[in-house]
Amino acid sequence: MRQREKLQSCYQNSKTVKNYLYELNEIWNMIGETNECTKVHKFWSGLRQELQCDLWKEKLNPEISMLKKVVASAEILEI
């Protein structure tokens, strides 16, 4: 249960997108999370607000976008 709590409190804050995703992947691997939609929602909602807004401007949507595409766009946008 501790890992799920860690997942709930995991946010990008001052981390790079790459480091934030690395941290999420470690937790997801420990708890056995494989659902793409769940991963996209957590990744997106934990990003800094300005990156979330920029992803919307890029016509991405946490309901339908794939994690790989969201991550790639977020990495470009943070530059």
PDB file of C-alpha atoms in Angstrom:
ATOM      1  CA  MET A   1       0.000   0.000   0.000  1.00  0.00           C
ATOM      2  CA  ARG A   2       2.905   2.324   0.649  1.00  0.00           C
ATOM      3  CA  GLN A   3       3.831   2.419  -3.065  1.00  0.00           C
ATOM      4  CA  ARG A   4       0.285   3.461  -4.019  1.00  0.00           C
ATOM      5  CA  GLU A   5       0.506   6.312  -1.515  1.00  0.00           C
ATOM      6  CA  LYS A   6       3.854   7.268  -3.015  1.00  0.00           C
ATOM      7  CA  LEU A   7       2.231   7.251  -6.465  1.00  0.00           C
ATOM      8  CA  GLN A   8      -0.591   9.510  -5.277  1.00  0.00           C
ATOM      9  CA  SER A   9       1.891  12.051  -3.927  1.00  0.00           C
ATOM     10  CA  CYS A  10       4.226  11.949  -6.946  1.00  0.00           C
ATOM     11  CA  TYR A  11       4.290  15.226  -8.882  1.00  0.00           C
ATOM     12  CA  GLN A  12       6.750  16.799 -11.284  1.00  0.00           C
ATOM     13  CA  ASN A  13       7.426  19.901  -9.188  1.00  0.00           C
ATOM     14  CA  SER A  14      11.012  20.929 -10.030  1.00  0.00           C
ATOM     15  CA  LYS A  15      11.941  17.650 -11.755  1.00  0.00           C
ATOM     16  CA  THR A  16      12.502  17.388 -15.483  1.00  0.00           C
ATOM     17  CA  VAL A  17       9.855  15.494 -17.449  1.00  0.00           C
ATOM     18  CA  LYS A  18      12.359  12.668 -17.920  1.00  0.00           C
ATOM     19  CA  ASN A  19      13.083  12.379 -14.183  1.00  0.00           C
ATOM     20  CA  TYR A  20       9.386  12.628 -13.292  1.00  0.00           C
ATOM     21  CA  LEU A  21       8.549   9.822 -15.730  1.00  0.00           C
ATOM     22  CA  TYR A  22      11.436   7.723 -14.374  1.00  0.00           C
ATOM     23  CA  GLU A  23      10.049   8.058 -10.851  1.00  0.00           C
ATOM     24  CA  LEU A  24       6.537   7.140 -12.016  1.00  0.00           C
ATOM     25  CA  ASN A  25       7.824   4.133 -13.975  1.00  0.00           C
ATOM     26  CA  GLU A  26       9.635   2.815 -10.911  1.00  0.00           C
ATOM     27  CA  ILE A  27       6.432   2.979  -8.866  1.00  0.00           C
ATOM     28  CA  TRP A  28       4.274   1.551 -11.673  1.00  0.00           C
ATOM     29  CA  ASN A  29       6.682  -1.379 -12.039  1.00  0.00           C
ATOM     30  CA  MET A  30       6.582  -2.065  -8.293  1.00  0.00           C
ATOM     31  CA  ILE A  31       2.783  -2.098  -8.136  1.00  0.00           C
ATOM     32  CA  GLY A  32       2.316  -3.825 -11.497  1.00  0.00           C
ATOM     33  CA  GLU A  33       0.411  -0.993 -13.163  1.00  0.00           C
ATOM     34  CA  THR A  34      -0.030  -1.668 -16.878  1.00  0.00           C
ATOM     35  CA  ASN A  35      -3.154   0.323 -17.789  1.00  0.00           C
ATOM     36  CA  GLU A  36      -2.206   2.959 -20.384  1.00  0.00           C
ATOM     37  CA  CYS A  37      -5.119   5.272 -19.516  1.00  0.00           C
ATOM     38  CA  THR A  38      -4.269   5.206 -15.814  1.00  0.00           C
ATOM     39  CA  LYS A  39      -0.650   6.043 -16.589  1.00  0.00           C
ATOM     40  CA  VAL A  40      -1.541   8.926 -18.914  1.00  0.00           C
ATOM     41  CA  HIS A  41      -3.916  10.416 -16.340  1.00  0.00           C
ATOM     42  CA  LYS A  42      -1.349  10.238 -13.536  1.00  0.00           C
ATOM     43  CA  PHE A  43       1.496  11.558 -15.676  1.00  0.00           C
ATOM     44  CA  TRP A  44      -0.608  14.438 -17.032  1.00  0.00           C
ATOM     45  CA  SER A  45      -2.171  15.445 -13.711  1.00  0.00           C
ATOM     46  CA  GLY A  46       1.215  15.457 -11.989  1.00  0.00           C
ATOM     47  CA  LEU A  47       2.873  17.756 -14.504  1.00  0.00           C
ATOM     48  CA  ARG A  48       3.408  21.421 -13.738  1.00  0.00           C
ATOM     49  CA  GLN A  49       0.343  23.471 -14.641  1.00  0.00           C
ATOM     50  CA  GLU A  50       2.046  25.351 -17.480  1.00  0.00           C
ATOM     51  CA  LEU A  51       3.042  22.090 -19.167  1.00  0.00           C
ATOM     52  CA  GLN A  52      -0.499  20.761 -18.853  1.00  0.00           C
ATOM     53  CA  CYS A  53      -1.804  23.925 -20.554  1.00  0.00           C
ATOM     54  CA  ASP A  54       0.795  23.616 -23.312  1.00  0.00           C
ATOM     55  CA  LEU A  55      -0.189  19.986 -23.940  1.00  0.00           C
ATOM     56  CA  TRP A  56      -3.808  21.062 -24.419  1.00  0.00           C
ATOM     57  CA  LYS A  57      -2.583  23.706 -26.894  1.00  0.00           C
ATOM     58  CA  GLU A  58      -0.786  20.913 -28.758  1.00  0.00           C
ATOM     59  CA  LYS A  59      -4.223  19.269 -29.174  1.00  0.00           C
ATOM     60  CA  LEU A  60      -3.357  16.440 -26.800  1.00  0.00           C
ATOM     61  CA  ASN A  61      -5.953  15.075 -24.408  1.00  0.00           C
ATOM     62  CA  PRO A  62      -5.411  12.846 -21.358  1.00  0.00           C
ATOM     63  CA  GLU A  63      -8.562  10.909 -22.265  1.00  0.00           C
ATOM     64  CA  ILE A  64      -7.354   9.746 -25.684  1.00  0.00           C
ATOM     65  CA  SER A  65      -3.626  10.473 -26.062  1.00  0.00           C
ATOM     66  CA  MET A  66      -1.018   7.742 -25.689  1.00  0.00           C
ATOM     67  CA  LEU A  67       1.594   8.083 -22.947  1.00  0.00           C
ATOM     68  CA  LYS A  68       4.479   7.983 -25.426  1.00  0.00           C
ATOM     69  CA  LYS A  69       3.072  10.969 -27.356  1.00  0.00           C
ATOM     70  CA  VAL A  70       2.276  12.968 -24.207  1.00  0.00           C
ATOM     71  CA  VAL A  71       5.764  12.370 -22.799  1.00  0.00           C
ATOM     72  CA  ALA A  72       7.486  13.278 -26.085  1.00  0.00           C
ATOM     73  CA  SER A  73       5.510  16.510 -26.360  1.00  0.00           C
ATOM     74  CA  ALA A  74       6.082  17.423 -22.708  1.00  0.00           C
ATOM     75  CA  GLU A  75       9.838  16.896 -23.096  1.00  0.00           C
ATOM     76  CA  ILE A  76       9.902  19.234 -26.092  1.00  0.00           C
ATOM     77  CA  LEU A  77       7.683  21.827 -24.410  1.00  0.00           C
ATOM     78  CA  GLU A  78       9.806  22.042 -21.269  1.00  0.00           C
ATOM     79  CA  ILE A  79      12.851  23.189 -23.274  1.00  0.00           C
TER      80      ILE A  79
END
